[in-house]
């Protein structure tokens, strides 16, 4: 069994089950990518709440695993060659778990890379743009008198939703009929935009019928329902 004591993060968040994957997270749109994936896979894991409102992701113990100081991060005690491996960046975690288990990433090479490109579409576009909408609409930025930054990010978010809506035309999931890590990467962000951020009317969400249907399909999956709430906020 891997010695998790070699990872300084375990001094702050001790592992009760060191033989299981250790997830350090919070139910944010990025954090739930990992928890949804693990719930969908049905493999044992142990979750540790990292309270970003208390700057716990900036603690030295956490930054020993993720020097960028962002959740989620993960340790797999049974990594490549049976050695423990630590990972950060939600997209990398999804790709790692998909390859480790052979699930939610198509085996056909062309479909595999199509899936990966849509994961990057979420990472490079949907996540950053929707996050800026949240900042300027719900958080500190809403007090700014100059509304041009908000409008810029609203317009770009609407454009991205249009791209996603077009991709979903005539199919259930982002890459056709197969539910993949592209869906897992994106569901939490779209759900957060229209729920927690309260931006449904702002981005004219109801015009994107294919996205609405896809979101309803995705959030009705038991693994997604559970993953969106993991770890439970204290």
Tab-separated table of C-alpha atoms in Angstrom:
chain	number	residue	atom	x	y	z
A	1	UNK	CA	0.000	0.000	0.000
A	2	UNK	CA	1.251	3.480	-0.847
A	3	UNK	CA	2.499	5.619	2.023
A	4	UNK	CA	0.298	8.701	1.902
A	5	UNK	CA	2.391	10.260	4.665
A	6	UNK	CA	4.773	11.206	1.859
A	7	UNK	CA	2.168	13.789	0.817
A	8	UNK	CA	2.246	16.781	3.220
A	9	UNK	CA	-1.428	17.552	2.501
A	10	UNK	CA	-2.406	14.492	4.564
A	11	UNK	CA	-1.056	16.180	7.708
A	12	UNK	CA	-3.826	18.764	7.412
A	13	UNK	CA	-6.466	16.406	5.990
A	14	UNK	CA	-5.631	12.901	7.325
A	15	UNK	CA	-6.790	9.872	5.377
A	16	UNK	CA	-9.082	7.500	7.236
A	17	UNK	CA	-8.974	5.126	4.258
A	18	UNK	CA	-5.470	5.436	2.760
A	19	UNK	CA	-6.186	2.689	0.239
A	20	UNK	CA	-8.794	4.896	-1.455
A	21	UNK	CA	-8.510	7.864	-3.791
A	22	UNK	CA	-8.260	11.051	-1.727
A	23	UNK	CA	-10.200	14.036	-3.096
A	24	UNK	CA	-9.613	17.567	-1.784
A	25	UNK	CA	-12.415	19.772	-3.007
A	26	UNK	CA	-15.476	21.958	-2.552
A	27	UNK	CA	-18.750	21.800	-4.560
A	28	UNK	CA	-17.835	24.591	-6.984
A	29	UNK	CA	-18.266	24.152	-10.766
A	30	UNK	CA	-14.660	22.961	-11.001
A	31	UNK	CA	-14.746	20.907	-7.831
A	32	UNK	CA	-17.827	18.928	-8.815
A	33	UNK	CA	-16.193	17.693	-12.006
A	34	UNK	CA	-14.096	15.357	-9.874
A	35	UNK	CA	-16.873	14.324	-7.500
A	36	UNK	CA	-19.339	13.691	-10.346
A	37	UNK	CA	-16.752	11.583	-12.153
A	38	UNK	CA	-15.991	9.524	-9.064
A	39	UNK	CA	-19.688	9.054	-8.316
A	40	UNK	CA	-20.381	8.007	-11.898
A	41	UNK	CA	-17.502	5.533	-11.755
A	42	UNK	CA	-18.690	4.093	-8.447
A	43	UNK	CA	-15.175	3.546	-7.143
A	44	UNK	CA	-14.298	4.056	-3.463
A	45	UNK	CA	-12.865	7.440	-2.558
A	46	UNK	CA	-12.495	9.664	0.461
A	47	UNK	CA	-13.388	13.330	0.250
A	48	UNK	CA	-11.917	16.223	2.228
A	49	UNK	CA	-13.572	19.635	2.274
A	50	UNK	CA	-11.180	22.474	1.465
A	51	UNK	CA	-12.858	25.726	2.474
A	52	UNK	CA	-11.731	28.309	-0.070
A	53	UNK	CA	-13.636	31.017	1.813
A	54	UNK	CA	-11.133	30.469	4.634
A	55	UNK	CA	-8.245	30.417	2.137
A	56	UNK	CA	-7.522	26.776	2.970
A	57	UNK	CA	-6.451	26.170	-0.636
A	58	UNK	CA	-3.600	28.647	-0.034
A	59	UNK	CA	-2.213	26.743	2.937
A	60	UNK	CA	1.263	25.236	2.469
A	61	UNK	CA	-0.130	21.731	2.951
A	62	UNK	CA	-2.594	22.171	0.106
A	63	UNK	CA	-0.103	23.925	-2.150
A	64	UNK	CA	2.269	21.004	-1.664
A	65	UNK	CA	-0.190	19.071	-3.855
A	66	UNK	CA	-1.376	21.936	-6.038
A	67	UNK	CA	1.112	24.812	-6.204
A	68	UNK	CA	-1.573	26.872	-7.962
A	69	UNK	CA	-3.703	26.820	-4.819
A	70	UNK	CA	-6.982	25.812	-6.492
A	71	UNK	CA	-9.439	22.982	-5.890
A	72	UNK	CA	-9.896	20.170	-6.767
A	73	UNK	CA	-6.784	18.118	-6.147
A	74	UNK	CA	-6.474	14.371	-5.757
A	75	UNK	CA	-4.176	11.571	-4.660
A	76	UNK	CA	-4.531	8.098	-6.128
A	77	UNK	CA	-2.664	5.636	-3.867
A	78	UNK	CA	-2.724	3.094	-6.695
A	79	UNK	CA	-1.410	5.141	-9.581
A	80	UNK	CA	0.731	4.116	-12.548
A	81	UNK	CA	2.965	1.175	-11.692
A	82	UNK	CA	1.218	0.840	-8.360
A	83	UNK	CA	2.803	4.055	-7.102
A	84	UNK	CA	0.814	6.877	-5.525
A	85	UNK	CA	0.248	9.908	-7.730
A	86	UNK	CA	-0.982	13.393	-6.898
A	87	UNK	CA	-2.963	15.405	-9.419
A	88	UNK	CA	-4.436	18.867	-9.773
A	89	UNK	CA	-6.464	20.671	-12.475
A	90	UNK	CA	-9.987	19.331	-12.909
A	91	UNK	CA	-9.538	18.549	-16.605
A	92	UNK	CA	-6.419	16.508	-15.927
A	93	UNK	CA	-8.222	14.628	-13.151
A	94	UNK	CA	-11.068	13.748	-15.535
A	95	UNK	CA	-8.660	12.512	-18.200
A	96	UNK	CA	-6.662	10.501	-15.674
A	97	UNK	CA	-9.713	8.774	-14.194
A	98	UNK	CA	-11.161	8.089	-17.652
A	99	UNK	CA	-7.943	6.435	-18.823
A	100	UNK	CA	-7.486	4.559	-15.546
A	101	UNK	CA	-10.950	3.025	-15.666
A	102	UNK	CA	-11.636	2.933	-19.401
A	103	UNK	CA	-14.931	4.767	-18.882
A	104	UNK	CA	-16.492	7.989	-20.199
A	105	UNK	CA	-13.807	8.423	-22.866
A	106	UNK	CA	-14.525	6.768	-26.222
A	107	UNK	CA	-12.163	4.022	-27.334
A	108	UNK	CA	-12.463	5.042	-30.971
A	109	UNK	CA	-9.464	7.378	-31.530
A	110	UNK	CA	-11.417	9.982	-33.488
A	111	UNK	CA	-14.213	10.119	-30.904
A	112	UNK	CA	-11.648	10.173	-28.107
A	113	UNK	CA	-10.022	13.324	-29.470
A	114	UNK	CA	-13.394	14.868	-30.249
A	115	UNK	CA	-14.249	14.383	-26.574
A	116	UNK	CA	-10.957	15.853	-25.401
A	117	UNK	CA	-11.407	18.945	-27.561
A	118	UNK	CA	-14.795	19.616	-25.948
A	119	UNK	CA	-13.228	19.221	-22.510
A	120	UNK	CA	-10.760	21.921	-23.543
A	121	UNK	CA	-13.655	24.023	-24.854
A	122	UNK	CA	-15.067	23.989	-21.337
A	123	UNK	CA	-11.724	24.631	-19.697
A	124	UNK	CA	-10.709	27.503	-21.977
A	125	UNK	CA	-14.094	29.090	-22.651
A	126	UNK	CA	-17.106	28.151	-20.595
A	127	UNK	CA	-15.359	28.041	-17.218
A	128	UNK	CA	-13.507	31.373	-17.397
A	129	UNK	CA	-16.349	33.279	-19.087
A	130	UNK	CA	-19.154	31.967	-16.894
A	131	UNK	CA	-16.973	32.620	-13.851
A	132	UNK	CA	-16.574	36.254	-14.851
A	133	UNK	CA	-20.341	36.564	-15.273
A	134	UNK	CA	-20.666	35.245	-11.725
A	135	UNK	CA	-18.159	37.777	-10.404
A	136	UNK	CA	-19.725	40.806	-12.088
A	137	UNK	CA	-23.346	39.722	-11.597
A	138	UNK	CA	-23.388	38.088	-8.143
A	139	UNK	CA	-20.204	38.945	-6.289
A	140	UNK	CA	-18.068	42.054	-5.734
A	141	UNK	CA	-18.160	43.155	-9.361
A	142	UNK	CA	-21.888	43.826	-9.207
A	143	UNK	CA	-21.135	47.043	-7.313
A	144	UNK	CA	-19.078	48.433	-10.158
A	145	UNK	CA	-20.742	51.375	-11.864
A	146	UNK	CA	-19.122	50.555	-15.202
A	147	UNK	CA	-21.242	47.703	-16.607
A	148	UNK	CA	-19.126	47.180	-19.713
A	149	UNK	CA	-17.103	44.305	-18.200
A	150	UNK	CA	-20.302	42.478	-17.227
A	151	UNK	CA	-21.791	42.986	-20.681
A	152	UNK	CA	-18.605	41.721	-22.332
A	153	UNK	CA	-18.725	38.460	-20.398
A	154	UNK	CA	-22.485	38.084	-20.807
A	155	UNK	CA	-22.141	38.431	-24.581
A	156	UNK	CA	-19.331	35.901	-24.722
A	157	UNK	CA	-21.232	33.473	-22.487
A	158	UNK	CA	-24.242	33.720	-24.778
A	159	UNK	CA	-22.003	33.021	-27.753
A	160	UNK	CA	-20.524	29.953	-26.040
A	161	UNK	CA	-23.997	28.682	-25.136
A	162	UNK	CA	-24.890	29.064	-28.793
A	163	UNK	CA	-21.891	26.947	-29.804
A	164	UNK	CA	-22.899	24.274	-27.298
A	165	UNK	CA	-26.543	24.433	-28.381
A	166	UNK	CA	-25.566	23.877	-32.015
A	167	UNK	CA	-23.340	20.943	-31.066
A	168	UNK	CA	-26.197	19.320	-29.137
A	169	UNK	CA	-28.701	19.575	-31.986
A	170	UNK	CA	-30.149	16.135	-32.674
A	171	UNK	CA	-28.109	14.324	-30.045
A	172	UNK	CA	-28.315	13.626	-26.312
A	173	UNK	CA	-24.739	14.384	-25.326
A	174	UNK	CA	-21.916	16.643	-26.428
A	175	UNK	CA	-20.185	13.877	-28.377
A	176	UNK	CA	-23.230	12.166	-29.867
A	177	UNK	CA	-25.027	9.360	-28.074
A	178	UNK	CA	-22.224	8.614	-25.606
A	179	UNK	CA	-22.055	10.349	-22.225
A	180	UNK	CA	-18.440	11.382	-21.697
A	181	UNK	CA	-16.076	13.493	-19.641
A	182	UNK	CA	-17.004	16.381	-21.960
A	183	UNK	CA	-20.478	16.356	-20.408
A	184	UNK	CA	-19.096	15.867	-16.901
A	185	UNK	CA	-16.755	18.838	-17.353
A	186	UNK	CA	-19.523	21.121	-18.572
A	187	UNK	CA	-22.650	20.223	-16.606
A	188	UNK	CA	-21.611	21.839	-13.334
A	189	UNK	CA	-20.719	25.123	-15.000
A	190	UNK	CA	-23.954	25.458	-16.963
A	191	UNK	CA	-25.992	24.434	-13.935
A	192	UNK	CA	-24.147	26.955	-11.755
A	193	UNK	CA	-24.693	29.768	-14.257
A	194	UNK	CA	-28.480	29.525	-14.074
A	195	UNK	CA	-28.819	28.514	-10.405
A	196	UNK	CA	-26.152	29.847	-8.039
A	197	UNK	CA	-25.134	32.789	-10.232
A	198	UNK	CA	-28.780	33.580	-11.001
A	199	UNK	CA	-27.917	34.560	-14.572
A	200	UNK	CA	-30.647	32.697	-16.468
A	201	UNK	CA	-32.417	35.817	-17.728
A	202	UNK	CA	-29.173	37.742	-18.080
A	203	UNK	CA	-27.780	35.300	-20.667
A	204	UNK	CA	-31.216	34.625	-22.196
A	205	UNK	CA	-30.781	30.963	-21.335
A	206	UNK	CA	-34.264	29.911	-22.393
A	207	UNK	CA	-33.416	30.425	-26.060
A	208	UNK	CA	-30.978	27.504	-25.940
A	209	UNK	CA	-33.422	24.609	-26.054
A	210	UNK	CA	-30.853	21.909	-26.790
A	211	UNK	CA	-28.722	23.006	-23.845
A	212	UNK	CA	-31.768	23.047	-21.561
A	213	UNK	CA	-32.718	19.490	-22.535
A	214	UNK	CA	-29.114	18.311	-22.125
A	215	UNK	CA	-28.846	19.953	-18.698
A	216	UNK	CA	-32.054	18.259	-17.568
A	217	UNK	CA	-30.784	14.878	-18.806
A	218	UNK	CA	-27.459	15.355	-17.117
A	219	UNK	CA	-28.637	16.602	-13.744
A	220	UNK	CA	-31.169	13.775	-13.521
A	221	UNK	CA	-28.368	11.196	-13.501
A	222	UNK	CA	-27.927	9.877	-9.929
A	223	UNK	CA	-24.159	10.269	-10.081
A	224	UNK	CA	-24.488	13.890	-11.116
A	225	UNK	CA	-27.127	14.588	-8.470
A	226	UNK	CA	-24.813	13.235	-5.783
A	227	UNK	CA	-21.649	14.749	-7.179
A	228	UNK	CA	-23.062	18.261	-7.283
A	229	UNK	CA	-23.314	18.167	-3.477
A	230	UNK	CA	-19.934	16.607	-2.652
A	231	UNK	CA	-18.278	17.431	-0.363
A	232	UNK	CA	-21.088	18.733	1.778
A	233	UNK	CA	-20.435	22.307	2.864
A	234	UNK	CA	-19.925	22.662	6.600
